[in-house]
mmCIF file of C-alpha atoms in Angstrom:
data_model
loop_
_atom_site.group_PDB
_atom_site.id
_atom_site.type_symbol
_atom_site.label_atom_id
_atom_site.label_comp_id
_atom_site.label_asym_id
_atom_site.label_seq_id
_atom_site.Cartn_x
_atom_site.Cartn_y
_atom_site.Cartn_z
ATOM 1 C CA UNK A 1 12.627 -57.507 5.466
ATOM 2 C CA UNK A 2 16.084 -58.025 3.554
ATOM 3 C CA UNK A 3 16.996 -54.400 3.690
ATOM 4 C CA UNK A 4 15.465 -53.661 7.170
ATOM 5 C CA UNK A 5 18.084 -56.901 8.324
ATOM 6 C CA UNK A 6 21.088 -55.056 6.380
ATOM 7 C CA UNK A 7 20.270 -51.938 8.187
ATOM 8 C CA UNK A 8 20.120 -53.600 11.331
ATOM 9 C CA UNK A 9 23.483 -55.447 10.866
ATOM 10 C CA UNK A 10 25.274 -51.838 9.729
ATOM 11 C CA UNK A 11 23.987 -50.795 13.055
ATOM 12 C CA UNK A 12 25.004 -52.892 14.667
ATOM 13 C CA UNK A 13 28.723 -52.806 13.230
ATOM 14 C CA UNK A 14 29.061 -49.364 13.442
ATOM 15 C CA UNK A 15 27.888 -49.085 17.181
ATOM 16 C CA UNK A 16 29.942 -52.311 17.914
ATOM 17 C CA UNK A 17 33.085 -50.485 16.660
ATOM 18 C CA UNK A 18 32.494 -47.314 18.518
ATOM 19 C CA UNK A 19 32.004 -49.148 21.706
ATOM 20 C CA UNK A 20 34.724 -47.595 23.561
ATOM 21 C CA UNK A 21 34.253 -44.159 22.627
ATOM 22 C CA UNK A 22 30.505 -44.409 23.373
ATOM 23 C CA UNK A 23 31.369 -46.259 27.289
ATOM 24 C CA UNK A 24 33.655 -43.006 27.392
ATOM 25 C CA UNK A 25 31.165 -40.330 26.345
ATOM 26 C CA UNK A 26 28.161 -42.058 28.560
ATOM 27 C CA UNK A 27 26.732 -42.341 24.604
ATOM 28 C CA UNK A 28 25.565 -46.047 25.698
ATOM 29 C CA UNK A 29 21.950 -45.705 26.140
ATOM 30 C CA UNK A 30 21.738 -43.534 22.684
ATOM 31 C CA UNK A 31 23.301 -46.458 21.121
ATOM 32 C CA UNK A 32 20.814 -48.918 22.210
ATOM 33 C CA UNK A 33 18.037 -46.316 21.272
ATOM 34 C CA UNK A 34 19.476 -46.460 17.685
ATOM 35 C CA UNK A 35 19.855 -50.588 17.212
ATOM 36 C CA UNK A 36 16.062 -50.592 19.284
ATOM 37 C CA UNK A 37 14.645 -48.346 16.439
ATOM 38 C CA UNK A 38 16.155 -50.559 14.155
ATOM 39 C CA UNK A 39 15.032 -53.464 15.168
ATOM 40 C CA UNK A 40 11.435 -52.305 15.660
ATOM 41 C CA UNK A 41 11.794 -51.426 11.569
ATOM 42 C CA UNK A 42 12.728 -55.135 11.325
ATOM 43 C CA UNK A 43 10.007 -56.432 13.441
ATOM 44 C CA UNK A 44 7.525 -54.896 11.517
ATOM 45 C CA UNK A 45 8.592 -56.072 8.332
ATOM 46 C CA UNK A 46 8.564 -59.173 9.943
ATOM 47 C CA UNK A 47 5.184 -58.734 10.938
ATOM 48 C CA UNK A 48 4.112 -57.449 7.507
ATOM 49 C CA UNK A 49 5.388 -60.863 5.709
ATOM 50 C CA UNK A 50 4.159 -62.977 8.288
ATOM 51 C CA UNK A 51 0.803 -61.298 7.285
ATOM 52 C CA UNK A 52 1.182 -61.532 3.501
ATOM 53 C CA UNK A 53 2.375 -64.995 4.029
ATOM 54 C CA UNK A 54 -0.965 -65.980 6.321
ATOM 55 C CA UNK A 55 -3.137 -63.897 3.434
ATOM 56 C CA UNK A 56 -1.453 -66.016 0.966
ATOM 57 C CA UNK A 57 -2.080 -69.411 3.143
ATOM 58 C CA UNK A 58 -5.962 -68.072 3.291
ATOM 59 C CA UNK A 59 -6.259 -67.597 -0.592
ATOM 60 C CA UNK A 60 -4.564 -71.013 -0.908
ATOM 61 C CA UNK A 61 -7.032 -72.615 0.910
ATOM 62 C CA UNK A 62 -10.044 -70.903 -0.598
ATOM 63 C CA UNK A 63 -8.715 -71.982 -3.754
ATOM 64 C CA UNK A 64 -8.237 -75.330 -3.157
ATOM 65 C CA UNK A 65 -12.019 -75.599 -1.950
ATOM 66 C CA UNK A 66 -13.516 -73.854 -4.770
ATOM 67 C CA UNK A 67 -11.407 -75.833 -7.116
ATOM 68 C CA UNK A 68 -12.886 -79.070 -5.433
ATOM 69 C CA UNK A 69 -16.131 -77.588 -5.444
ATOM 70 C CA UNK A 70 -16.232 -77.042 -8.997
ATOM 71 C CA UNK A 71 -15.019 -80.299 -10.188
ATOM 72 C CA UNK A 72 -17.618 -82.325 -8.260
ATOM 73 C CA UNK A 73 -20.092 -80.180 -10.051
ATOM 74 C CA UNK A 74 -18.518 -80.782 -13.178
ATOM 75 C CA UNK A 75 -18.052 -84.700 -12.636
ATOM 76 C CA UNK A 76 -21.608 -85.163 -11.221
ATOM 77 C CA UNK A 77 -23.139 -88.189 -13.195
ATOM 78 C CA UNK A 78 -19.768 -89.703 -13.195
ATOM 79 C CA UNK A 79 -20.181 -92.027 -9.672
ATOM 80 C CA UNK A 80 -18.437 -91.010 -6.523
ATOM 81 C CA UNK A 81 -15.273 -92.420 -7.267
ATOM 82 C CA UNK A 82 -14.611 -90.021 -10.313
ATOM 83 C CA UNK A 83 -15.870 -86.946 -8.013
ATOM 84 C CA UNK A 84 -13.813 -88.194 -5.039
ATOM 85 C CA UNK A 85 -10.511 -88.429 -7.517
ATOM 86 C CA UNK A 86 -11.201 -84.910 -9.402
ATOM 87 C CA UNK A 87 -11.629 -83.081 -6.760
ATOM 88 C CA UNK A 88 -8.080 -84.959 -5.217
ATOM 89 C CA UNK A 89 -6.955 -83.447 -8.302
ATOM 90 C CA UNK A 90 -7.814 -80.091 -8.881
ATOM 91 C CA UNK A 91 -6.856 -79.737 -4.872
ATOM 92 C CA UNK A 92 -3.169 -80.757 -5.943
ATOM 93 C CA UNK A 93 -3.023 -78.870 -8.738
ATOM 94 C CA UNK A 94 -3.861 -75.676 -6.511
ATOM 95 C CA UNK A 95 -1.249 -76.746 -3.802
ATOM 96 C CA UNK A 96 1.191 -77.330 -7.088
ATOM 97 C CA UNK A 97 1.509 -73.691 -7.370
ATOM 98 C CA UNK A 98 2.011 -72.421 -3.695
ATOM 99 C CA UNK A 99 6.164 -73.343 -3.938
ATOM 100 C CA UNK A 100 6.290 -71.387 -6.952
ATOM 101 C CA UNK A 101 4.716 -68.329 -5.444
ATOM 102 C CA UNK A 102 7.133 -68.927 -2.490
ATOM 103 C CA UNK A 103 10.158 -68.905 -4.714
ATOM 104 C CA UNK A 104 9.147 -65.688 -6.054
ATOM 105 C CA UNK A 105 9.438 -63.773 -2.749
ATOM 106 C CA UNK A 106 12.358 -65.707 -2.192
ATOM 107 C CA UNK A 107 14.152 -64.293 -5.347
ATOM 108 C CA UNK A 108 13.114 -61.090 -3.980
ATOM 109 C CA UNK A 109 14.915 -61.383 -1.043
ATOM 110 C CA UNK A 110 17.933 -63.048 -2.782
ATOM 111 C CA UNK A 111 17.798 -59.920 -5.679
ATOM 112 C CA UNK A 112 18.481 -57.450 -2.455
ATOM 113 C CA UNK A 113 21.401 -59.573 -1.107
ATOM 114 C CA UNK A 114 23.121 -58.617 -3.814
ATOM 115 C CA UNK A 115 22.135 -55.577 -4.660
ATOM 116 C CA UNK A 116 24.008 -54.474 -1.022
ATOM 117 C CA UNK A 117 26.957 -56.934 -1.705
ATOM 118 C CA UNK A 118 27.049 -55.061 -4.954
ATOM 119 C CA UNK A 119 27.151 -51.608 -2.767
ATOM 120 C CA UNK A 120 29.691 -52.647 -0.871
ATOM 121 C CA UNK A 121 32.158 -54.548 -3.011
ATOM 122 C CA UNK A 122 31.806 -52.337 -5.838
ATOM 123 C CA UNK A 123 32.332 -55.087 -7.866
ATOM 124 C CA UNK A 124 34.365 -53.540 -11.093
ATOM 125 C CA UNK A 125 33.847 -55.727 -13.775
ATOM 126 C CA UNK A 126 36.818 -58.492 -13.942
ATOM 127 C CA UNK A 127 38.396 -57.907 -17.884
ATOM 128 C CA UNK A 128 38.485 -61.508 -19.251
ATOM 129 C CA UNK A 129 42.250 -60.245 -20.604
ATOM 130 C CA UNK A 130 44.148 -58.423 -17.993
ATOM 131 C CA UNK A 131 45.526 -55.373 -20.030
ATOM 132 C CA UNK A 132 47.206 -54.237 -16.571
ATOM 133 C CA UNK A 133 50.057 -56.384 -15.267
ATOM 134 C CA UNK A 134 50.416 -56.393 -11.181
ATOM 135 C CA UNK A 135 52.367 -58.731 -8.577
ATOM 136 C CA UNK A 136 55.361 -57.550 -10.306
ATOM 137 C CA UNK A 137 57.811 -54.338 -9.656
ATOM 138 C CA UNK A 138 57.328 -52.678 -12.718
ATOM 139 C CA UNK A 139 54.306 -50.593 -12.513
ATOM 140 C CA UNK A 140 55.010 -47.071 -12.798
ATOM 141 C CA UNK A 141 52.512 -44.298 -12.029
ATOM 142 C CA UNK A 142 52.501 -40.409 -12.237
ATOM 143 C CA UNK A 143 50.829 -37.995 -11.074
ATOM 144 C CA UNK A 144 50.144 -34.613 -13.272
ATOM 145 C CA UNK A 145 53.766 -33.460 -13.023
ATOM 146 C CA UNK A 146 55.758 -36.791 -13.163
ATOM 147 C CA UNK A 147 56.469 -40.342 -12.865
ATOM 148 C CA UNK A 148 56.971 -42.526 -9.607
ATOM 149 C CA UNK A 149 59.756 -45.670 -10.614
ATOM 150 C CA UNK A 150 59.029 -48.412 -9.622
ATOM 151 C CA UNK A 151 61.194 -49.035 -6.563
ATOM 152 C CA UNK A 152 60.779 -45.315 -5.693
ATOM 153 C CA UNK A 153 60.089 -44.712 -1.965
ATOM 154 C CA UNK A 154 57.878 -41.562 -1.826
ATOM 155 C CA UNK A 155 56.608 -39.986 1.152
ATOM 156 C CA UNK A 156 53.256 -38.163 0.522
ATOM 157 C CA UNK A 157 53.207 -34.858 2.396
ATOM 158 C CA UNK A 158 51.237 -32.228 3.768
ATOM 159 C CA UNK A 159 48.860 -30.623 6.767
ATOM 160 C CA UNK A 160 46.656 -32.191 8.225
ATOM 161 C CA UNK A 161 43.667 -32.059 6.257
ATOM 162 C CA UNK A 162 45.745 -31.643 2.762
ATOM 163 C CA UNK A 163 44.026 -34.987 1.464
ATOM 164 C CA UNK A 164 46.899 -37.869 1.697
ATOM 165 C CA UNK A 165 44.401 -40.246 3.022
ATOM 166 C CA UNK A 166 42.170 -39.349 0.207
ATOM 167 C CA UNK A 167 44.291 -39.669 -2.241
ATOM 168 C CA UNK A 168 45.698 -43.024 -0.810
ATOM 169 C CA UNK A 169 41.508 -43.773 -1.049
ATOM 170 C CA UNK A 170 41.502 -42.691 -4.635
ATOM 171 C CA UNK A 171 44.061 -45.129 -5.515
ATOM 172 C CA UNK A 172 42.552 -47.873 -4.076
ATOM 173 C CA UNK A 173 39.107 -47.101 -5.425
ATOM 174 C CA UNK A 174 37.957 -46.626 -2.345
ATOM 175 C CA UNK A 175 36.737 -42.944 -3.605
ATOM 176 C CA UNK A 176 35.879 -41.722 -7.363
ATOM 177 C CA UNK A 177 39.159 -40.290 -9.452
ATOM 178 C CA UNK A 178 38.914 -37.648 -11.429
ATOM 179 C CA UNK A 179 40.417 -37.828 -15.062
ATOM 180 C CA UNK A 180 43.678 -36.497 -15.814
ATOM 181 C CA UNK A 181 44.861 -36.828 -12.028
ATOM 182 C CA UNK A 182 46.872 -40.230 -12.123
ATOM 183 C CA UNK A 183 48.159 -42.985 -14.394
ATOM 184 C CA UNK A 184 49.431 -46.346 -14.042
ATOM 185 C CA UNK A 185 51.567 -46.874 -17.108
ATOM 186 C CA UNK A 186 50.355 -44.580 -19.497
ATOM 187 C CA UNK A 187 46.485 -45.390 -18.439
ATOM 188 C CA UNK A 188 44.644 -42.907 -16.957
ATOM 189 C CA UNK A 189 43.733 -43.927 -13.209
ATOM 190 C CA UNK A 190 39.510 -43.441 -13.976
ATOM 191 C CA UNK A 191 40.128 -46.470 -16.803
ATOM 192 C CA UNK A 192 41.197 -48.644 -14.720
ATOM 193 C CA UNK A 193 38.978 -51.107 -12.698
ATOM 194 C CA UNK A 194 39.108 -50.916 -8.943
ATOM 195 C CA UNK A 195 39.768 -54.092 -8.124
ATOM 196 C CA UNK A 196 42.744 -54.295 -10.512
ATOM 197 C CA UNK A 197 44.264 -50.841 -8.951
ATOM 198 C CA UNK A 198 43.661 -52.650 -5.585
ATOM 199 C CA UNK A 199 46.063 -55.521 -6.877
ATOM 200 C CA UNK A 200 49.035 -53.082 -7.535
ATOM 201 C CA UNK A 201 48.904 -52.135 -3.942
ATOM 202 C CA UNK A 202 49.850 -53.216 -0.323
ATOM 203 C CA UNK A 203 48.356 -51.494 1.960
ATOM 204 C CA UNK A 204 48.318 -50.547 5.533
ATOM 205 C CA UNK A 205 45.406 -48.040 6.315
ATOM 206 C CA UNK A 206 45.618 -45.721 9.378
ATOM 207 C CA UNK A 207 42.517 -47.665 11.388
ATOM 208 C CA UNK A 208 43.718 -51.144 9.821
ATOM 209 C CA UNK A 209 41.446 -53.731 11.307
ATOM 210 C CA UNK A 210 41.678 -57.327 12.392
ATOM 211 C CA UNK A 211 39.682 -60.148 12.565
ATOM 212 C CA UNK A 212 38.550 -61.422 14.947
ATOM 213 C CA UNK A 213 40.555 -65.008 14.676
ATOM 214 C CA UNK A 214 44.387 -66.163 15.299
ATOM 215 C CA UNK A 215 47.601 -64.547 14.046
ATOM 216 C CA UNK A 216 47.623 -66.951 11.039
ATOM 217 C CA UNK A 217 43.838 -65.697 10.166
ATOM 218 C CA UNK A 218 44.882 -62.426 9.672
ATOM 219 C CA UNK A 219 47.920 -62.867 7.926
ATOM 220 C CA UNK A 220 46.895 -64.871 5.310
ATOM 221 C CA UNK A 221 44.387 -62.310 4.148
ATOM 222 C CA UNK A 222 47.063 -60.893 2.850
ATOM 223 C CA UNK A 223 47.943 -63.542 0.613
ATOM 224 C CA UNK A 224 45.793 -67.365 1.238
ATOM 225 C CA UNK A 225 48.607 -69.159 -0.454
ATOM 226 C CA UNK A 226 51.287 -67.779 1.723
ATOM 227 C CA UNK A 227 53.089 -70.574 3.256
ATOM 228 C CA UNK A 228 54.956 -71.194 6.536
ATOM 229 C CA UNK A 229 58.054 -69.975 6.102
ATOM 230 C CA UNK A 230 56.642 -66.475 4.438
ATOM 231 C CA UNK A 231 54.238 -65.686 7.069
ATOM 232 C CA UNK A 232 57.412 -65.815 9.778
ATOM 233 C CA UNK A 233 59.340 -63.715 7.271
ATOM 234 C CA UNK A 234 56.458 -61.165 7.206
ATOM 235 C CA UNK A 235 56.762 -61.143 10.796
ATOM 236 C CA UNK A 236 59.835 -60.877 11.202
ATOM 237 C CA UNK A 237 60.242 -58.014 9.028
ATOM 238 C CA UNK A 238 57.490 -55.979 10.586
ATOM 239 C CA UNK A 239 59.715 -56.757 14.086
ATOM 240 C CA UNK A 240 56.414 -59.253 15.315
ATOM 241 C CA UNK A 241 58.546 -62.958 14.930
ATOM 242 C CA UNK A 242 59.466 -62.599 18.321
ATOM 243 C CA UNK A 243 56.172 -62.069 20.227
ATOM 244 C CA UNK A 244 53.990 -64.597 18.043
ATOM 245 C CA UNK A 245 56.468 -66.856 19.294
ATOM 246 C CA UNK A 246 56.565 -66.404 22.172
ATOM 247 C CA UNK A 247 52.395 -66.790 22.261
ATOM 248 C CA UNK A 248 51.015 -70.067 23.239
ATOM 249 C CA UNK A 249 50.268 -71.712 20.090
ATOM 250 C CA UNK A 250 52.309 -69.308 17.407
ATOM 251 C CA UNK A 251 50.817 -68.706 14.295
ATOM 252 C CA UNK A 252 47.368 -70.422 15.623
ATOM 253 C CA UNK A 253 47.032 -68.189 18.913
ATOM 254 C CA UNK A 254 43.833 -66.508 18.865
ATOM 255 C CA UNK A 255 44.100 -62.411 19.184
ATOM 256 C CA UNK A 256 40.220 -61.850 19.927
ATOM 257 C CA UNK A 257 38.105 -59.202 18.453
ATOM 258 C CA UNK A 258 40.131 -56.590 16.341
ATOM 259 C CA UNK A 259 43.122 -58.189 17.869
ATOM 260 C CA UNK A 260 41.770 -57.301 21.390
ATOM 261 C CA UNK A 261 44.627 -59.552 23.538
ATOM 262 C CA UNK A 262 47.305 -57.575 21.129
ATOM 263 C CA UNK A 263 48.823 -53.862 21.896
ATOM 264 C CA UNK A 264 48.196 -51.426 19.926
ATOM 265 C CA UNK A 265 51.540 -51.342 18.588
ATOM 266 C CA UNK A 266 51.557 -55.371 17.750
ATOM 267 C CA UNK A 267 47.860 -54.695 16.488
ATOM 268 C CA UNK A 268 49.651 -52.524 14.206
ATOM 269 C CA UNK A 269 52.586 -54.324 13.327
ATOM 270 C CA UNK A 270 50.188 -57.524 12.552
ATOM 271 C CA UNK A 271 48.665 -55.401 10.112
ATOM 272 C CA UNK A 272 51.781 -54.006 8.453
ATOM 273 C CA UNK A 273 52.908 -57.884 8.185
ATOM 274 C CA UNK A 274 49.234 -58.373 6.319
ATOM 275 C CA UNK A 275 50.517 -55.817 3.652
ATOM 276 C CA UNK A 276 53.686 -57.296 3.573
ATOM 277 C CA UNK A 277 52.710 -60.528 1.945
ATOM 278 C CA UNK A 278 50.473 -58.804 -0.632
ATOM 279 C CA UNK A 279 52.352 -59.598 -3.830
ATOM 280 C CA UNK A 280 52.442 -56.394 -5.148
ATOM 281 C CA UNK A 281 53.863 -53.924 -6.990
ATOM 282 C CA UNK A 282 53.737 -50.676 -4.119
ATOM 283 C CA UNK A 283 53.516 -50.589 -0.472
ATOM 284 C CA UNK A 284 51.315 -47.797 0.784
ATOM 285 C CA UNK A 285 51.627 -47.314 4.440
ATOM 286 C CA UNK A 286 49.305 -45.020 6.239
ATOM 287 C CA UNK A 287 51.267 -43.978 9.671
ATOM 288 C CA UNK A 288 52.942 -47.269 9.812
ATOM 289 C CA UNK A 289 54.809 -46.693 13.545
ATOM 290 C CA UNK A 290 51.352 -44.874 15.463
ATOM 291 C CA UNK A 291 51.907 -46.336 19.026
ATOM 292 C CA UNK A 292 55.576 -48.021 18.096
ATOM 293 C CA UNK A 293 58.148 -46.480 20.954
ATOM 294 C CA UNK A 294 61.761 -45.366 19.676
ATOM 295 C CA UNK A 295 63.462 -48.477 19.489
ATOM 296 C CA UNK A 296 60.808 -50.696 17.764
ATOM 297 C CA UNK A 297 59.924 -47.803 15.232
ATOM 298 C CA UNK A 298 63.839 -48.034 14.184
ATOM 299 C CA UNK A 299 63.896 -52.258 14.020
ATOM 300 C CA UNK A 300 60.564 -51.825 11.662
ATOM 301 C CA UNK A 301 62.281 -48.970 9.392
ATOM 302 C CA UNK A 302 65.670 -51.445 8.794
ATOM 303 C CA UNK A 303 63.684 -54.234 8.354
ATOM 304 C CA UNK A 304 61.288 -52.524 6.034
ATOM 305 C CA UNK A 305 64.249 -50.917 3.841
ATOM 306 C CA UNK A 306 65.883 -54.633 3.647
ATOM 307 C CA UNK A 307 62.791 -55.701 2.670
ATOM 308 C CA UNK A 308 61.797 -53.509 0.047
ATOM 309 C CA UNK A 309 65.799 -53.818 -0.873
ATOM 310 C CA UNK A 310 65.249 -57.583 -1.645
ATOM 311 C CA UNK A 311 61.396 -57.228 -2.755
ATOM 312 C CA UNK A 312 62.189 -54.319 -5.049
ATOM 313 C CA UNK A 313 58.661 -53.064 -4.391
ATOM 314 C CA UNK A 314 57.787 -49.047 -4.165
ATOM 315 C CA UNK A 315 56.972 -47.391 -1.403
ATOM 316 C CA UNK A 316 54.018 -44.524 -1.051
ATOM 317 C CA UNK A 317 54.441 -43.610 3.120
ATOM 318 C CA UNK A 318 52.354 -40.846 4.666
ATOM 319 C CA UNK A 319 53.689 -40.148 8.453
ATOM 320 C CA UNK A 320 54.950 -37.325 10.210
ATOM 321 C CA UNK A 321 57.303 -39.340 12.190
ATOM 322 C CA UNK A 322 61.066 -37.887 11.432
ATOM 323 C CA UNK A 323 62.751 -41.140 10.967
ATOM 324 C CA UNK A 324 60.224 -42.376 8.780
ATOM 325 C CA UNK A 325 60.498 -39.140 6.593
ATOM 326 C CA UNK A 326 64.228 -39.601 6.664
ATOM 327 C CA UNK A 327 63.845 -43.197 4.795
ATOM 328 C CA UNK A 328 62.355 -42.084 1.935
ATOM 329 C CA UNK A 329 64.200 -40.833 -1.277
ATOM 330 C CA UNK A 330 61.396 -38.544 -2.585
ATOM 331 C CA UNK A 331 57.980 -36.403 -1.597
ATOM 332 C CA UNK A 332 54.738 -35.349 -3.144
ATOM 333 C CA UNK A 333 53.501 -32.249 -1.629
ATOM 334 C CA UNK A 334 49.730 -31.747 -1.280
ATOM 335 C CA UNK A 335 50.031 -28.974 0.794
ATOM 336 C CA UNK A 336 49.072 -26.921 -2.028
ATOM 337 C CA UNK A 337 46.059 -25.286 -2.341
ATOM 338 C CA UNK A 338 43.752 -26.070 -5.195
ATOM 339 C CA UNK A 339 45.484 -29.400 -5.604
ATOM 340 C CA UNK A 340 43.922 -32.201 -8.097
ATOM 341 C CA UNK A 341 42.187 -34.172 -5.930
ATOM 342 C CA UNK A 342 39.848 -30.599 -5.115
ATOM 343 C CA UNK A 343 39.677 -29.577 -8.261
ATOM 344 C CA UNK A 344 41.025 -27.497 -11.129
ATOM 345 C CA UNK A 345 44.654 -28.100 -12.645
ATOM 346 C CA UNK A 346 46.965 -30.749 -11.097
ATOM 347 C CA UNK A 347 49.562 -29.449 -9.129
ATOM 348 C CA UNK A 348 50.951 -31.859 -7.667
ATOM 349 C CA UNK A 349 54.755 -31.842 -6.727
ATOM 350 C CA UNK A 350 57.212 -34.747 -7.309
ATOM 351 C CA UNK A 351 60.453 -35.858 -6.594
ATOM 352 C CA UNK A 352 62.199 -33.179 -4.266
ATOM 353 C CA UNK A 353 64.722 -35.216 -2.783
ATOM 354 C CA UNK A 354 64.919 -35.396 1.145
ATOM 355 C CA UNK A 355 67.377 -35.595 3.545
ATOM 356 C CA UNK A 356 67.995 -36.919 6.746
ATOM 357 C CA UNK A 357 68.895 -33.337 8.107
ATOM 358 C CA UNK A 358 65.813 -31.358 6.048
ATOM 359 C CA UNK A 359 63.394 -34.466 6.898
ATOM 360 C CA UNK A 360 64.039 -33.939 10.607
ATOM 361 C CA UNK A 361 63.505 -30.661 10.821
#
């Protein structure tokens, strides 16, 4: 019944988050075929417990009576009252054990919670001594042909379909490494546990999501401790300040789901303002200005370059936008074929330097 609900609730998500596209396509009744079928696979499980649960209640209570029978067999000769109390007894003692035999399905169920929170976390185990340092601006990493400072403010570049989202993945830990592909100080990338990579970085994916809650929700996944004055500064320096003040209740305005009663420009700028009060060491922006006009594309690239100016954080960008291109100082190419992240010998290229002119053209 556990995994039938998780199946049921990834259904449900996925279908939920395809809604327009399915309204679009006519794809609604197909989607309601697909949660139906799921929830028939929950109903029967349902249906099975409720039936292993009424077995059980039966046994129970055929126990009980031939435990009661039995004792007043045994305690005949002993006068009523001894009868009447052993066969109280042996009843109870039956009914002792039916909370035990409930708390073993329980742990069932409990056992497959976490075996899908497991799944999805992918919980790397937390070193008791953190070997790694991160929040600070000092972590260097390479890739097969050399270093990235700290600082540095690479743009990752390529065709479409040359891999820079997977390799932003592979970073995160959100896909598998290979060994011999990256390292983070002098530590190959594969020995190093996701969730610690995951600190190092700041990170604005190209479908970044938001919940379903206020401005302030949102922003503080970033960083919970954040307080007042940081969240405006976030703001301000992904050019939002403005527009969350001007909203009802500021900070505490609520944005609906996935920041439905936002643009999709704000929607995005919220999200780059998540990233921004990440304490960490890089900044990896996945098509930070998609949907940003002219003007507000240029107020998020100064504020961004003051930013990382007084943050002295590193920046990994991957957009084909000209003026974004033009910002940074260096490029990895993965617009070469064979490259590490498909397999066979690294050859990746780093630090051509780019200028305004070259990156515009």
């Amino acid at each position: 019944m556990q995994r039938a609900t998780g199946a049921l609730k990834d259904e449900l998500a996925a279908q939920a988050a395809a809604a327009a596209e399915l309204r679009c396509y006519a794809l609604e009744g197909w989607a309601a075929a697909r949660i139906a079928e799921r929830s028939e696979t929950l109903g029967d499980a349902v249906e099975a417990q409720a039936a292993v649960m009424g077995w059980f209640e039966l046994a129970q209570a055929v126990a009980i009576a031939v435990a009661a029978g039995a004792v007043v067999v045994l305690a005949r000769g002993h006068g009523a009252a001894v009868m009447a109390l052993s066969a109280l007894a042996a009843a109870m003692t039956i009914d002792g054990a039916a909370p035990l035999v409930r708390s073993l399905a329980q742990r069932g169920a409990v056992r497959e919670a976490e075996a899908r929170l497991g799944a999805l976390l992918d919980g790397g185990s937390l070193s008791p001594t953190r070997q790694l340092a991160v929040a600070c601006p000092s972590i260097t990493f390479a890739f097969a042909d050399g270093p990235l400072l700290p600082g540095a403010r690479v743009q990752l570049a390529g065709r479409s379909g040359a891999g820079k989202t997977r390799l932003v993945e592979t970073l995160l830990g959100l896909r598998p490494a290979e060994r011999g592909q990256v390292w983070f100080d002098d530590r190959d990338l594969v020995d190093i546990a996701s969730d610690l990579r995951r600190e190092i970085f700041g990170w604005v994916p190209q479908d970044a999501a938001l919940l379903s809650g206020t401005v302030r929700d949102n922003l503080l996944l970033g960083c919970a401790q954040a307080d007042e004055a940081a969240l405006w500064q976030a703001l301000h320096d992904a050019a939002l300040d403005m527009r969350v003040h001007g909203l009802p209740q500021g900070l505490d305005s609520w944005i609906g789901e996935n920041g439905a009663r936002l643009s999709g420009g704000e929607r995005r700028r919220l999200a780059l303002a998540r990233a921004y009060l990440r304490p960490a060491s890089w900044l990896v922006l996945d098509e930070p200005s998609e949907g940003l006009d002219a003007a507000t594309e240029e107020m998020v690239i100064a504020r961004l370059a003051a930013r990382l100016t007084r943050t002295r954080q590193g920046l990994l960008l991957v957009s084909h936008r000209p003026a974004f291109a033009a910002f940074c100082d260096q490029v990895v190419s993965l617009d070469v074929p064979g490259w590490a992240l498909r397999g066979g010998p690294p050859r990746v290229s780093v630090g051509f330097p780019i200028s305004a002119g070259a990156a515009a053209a």
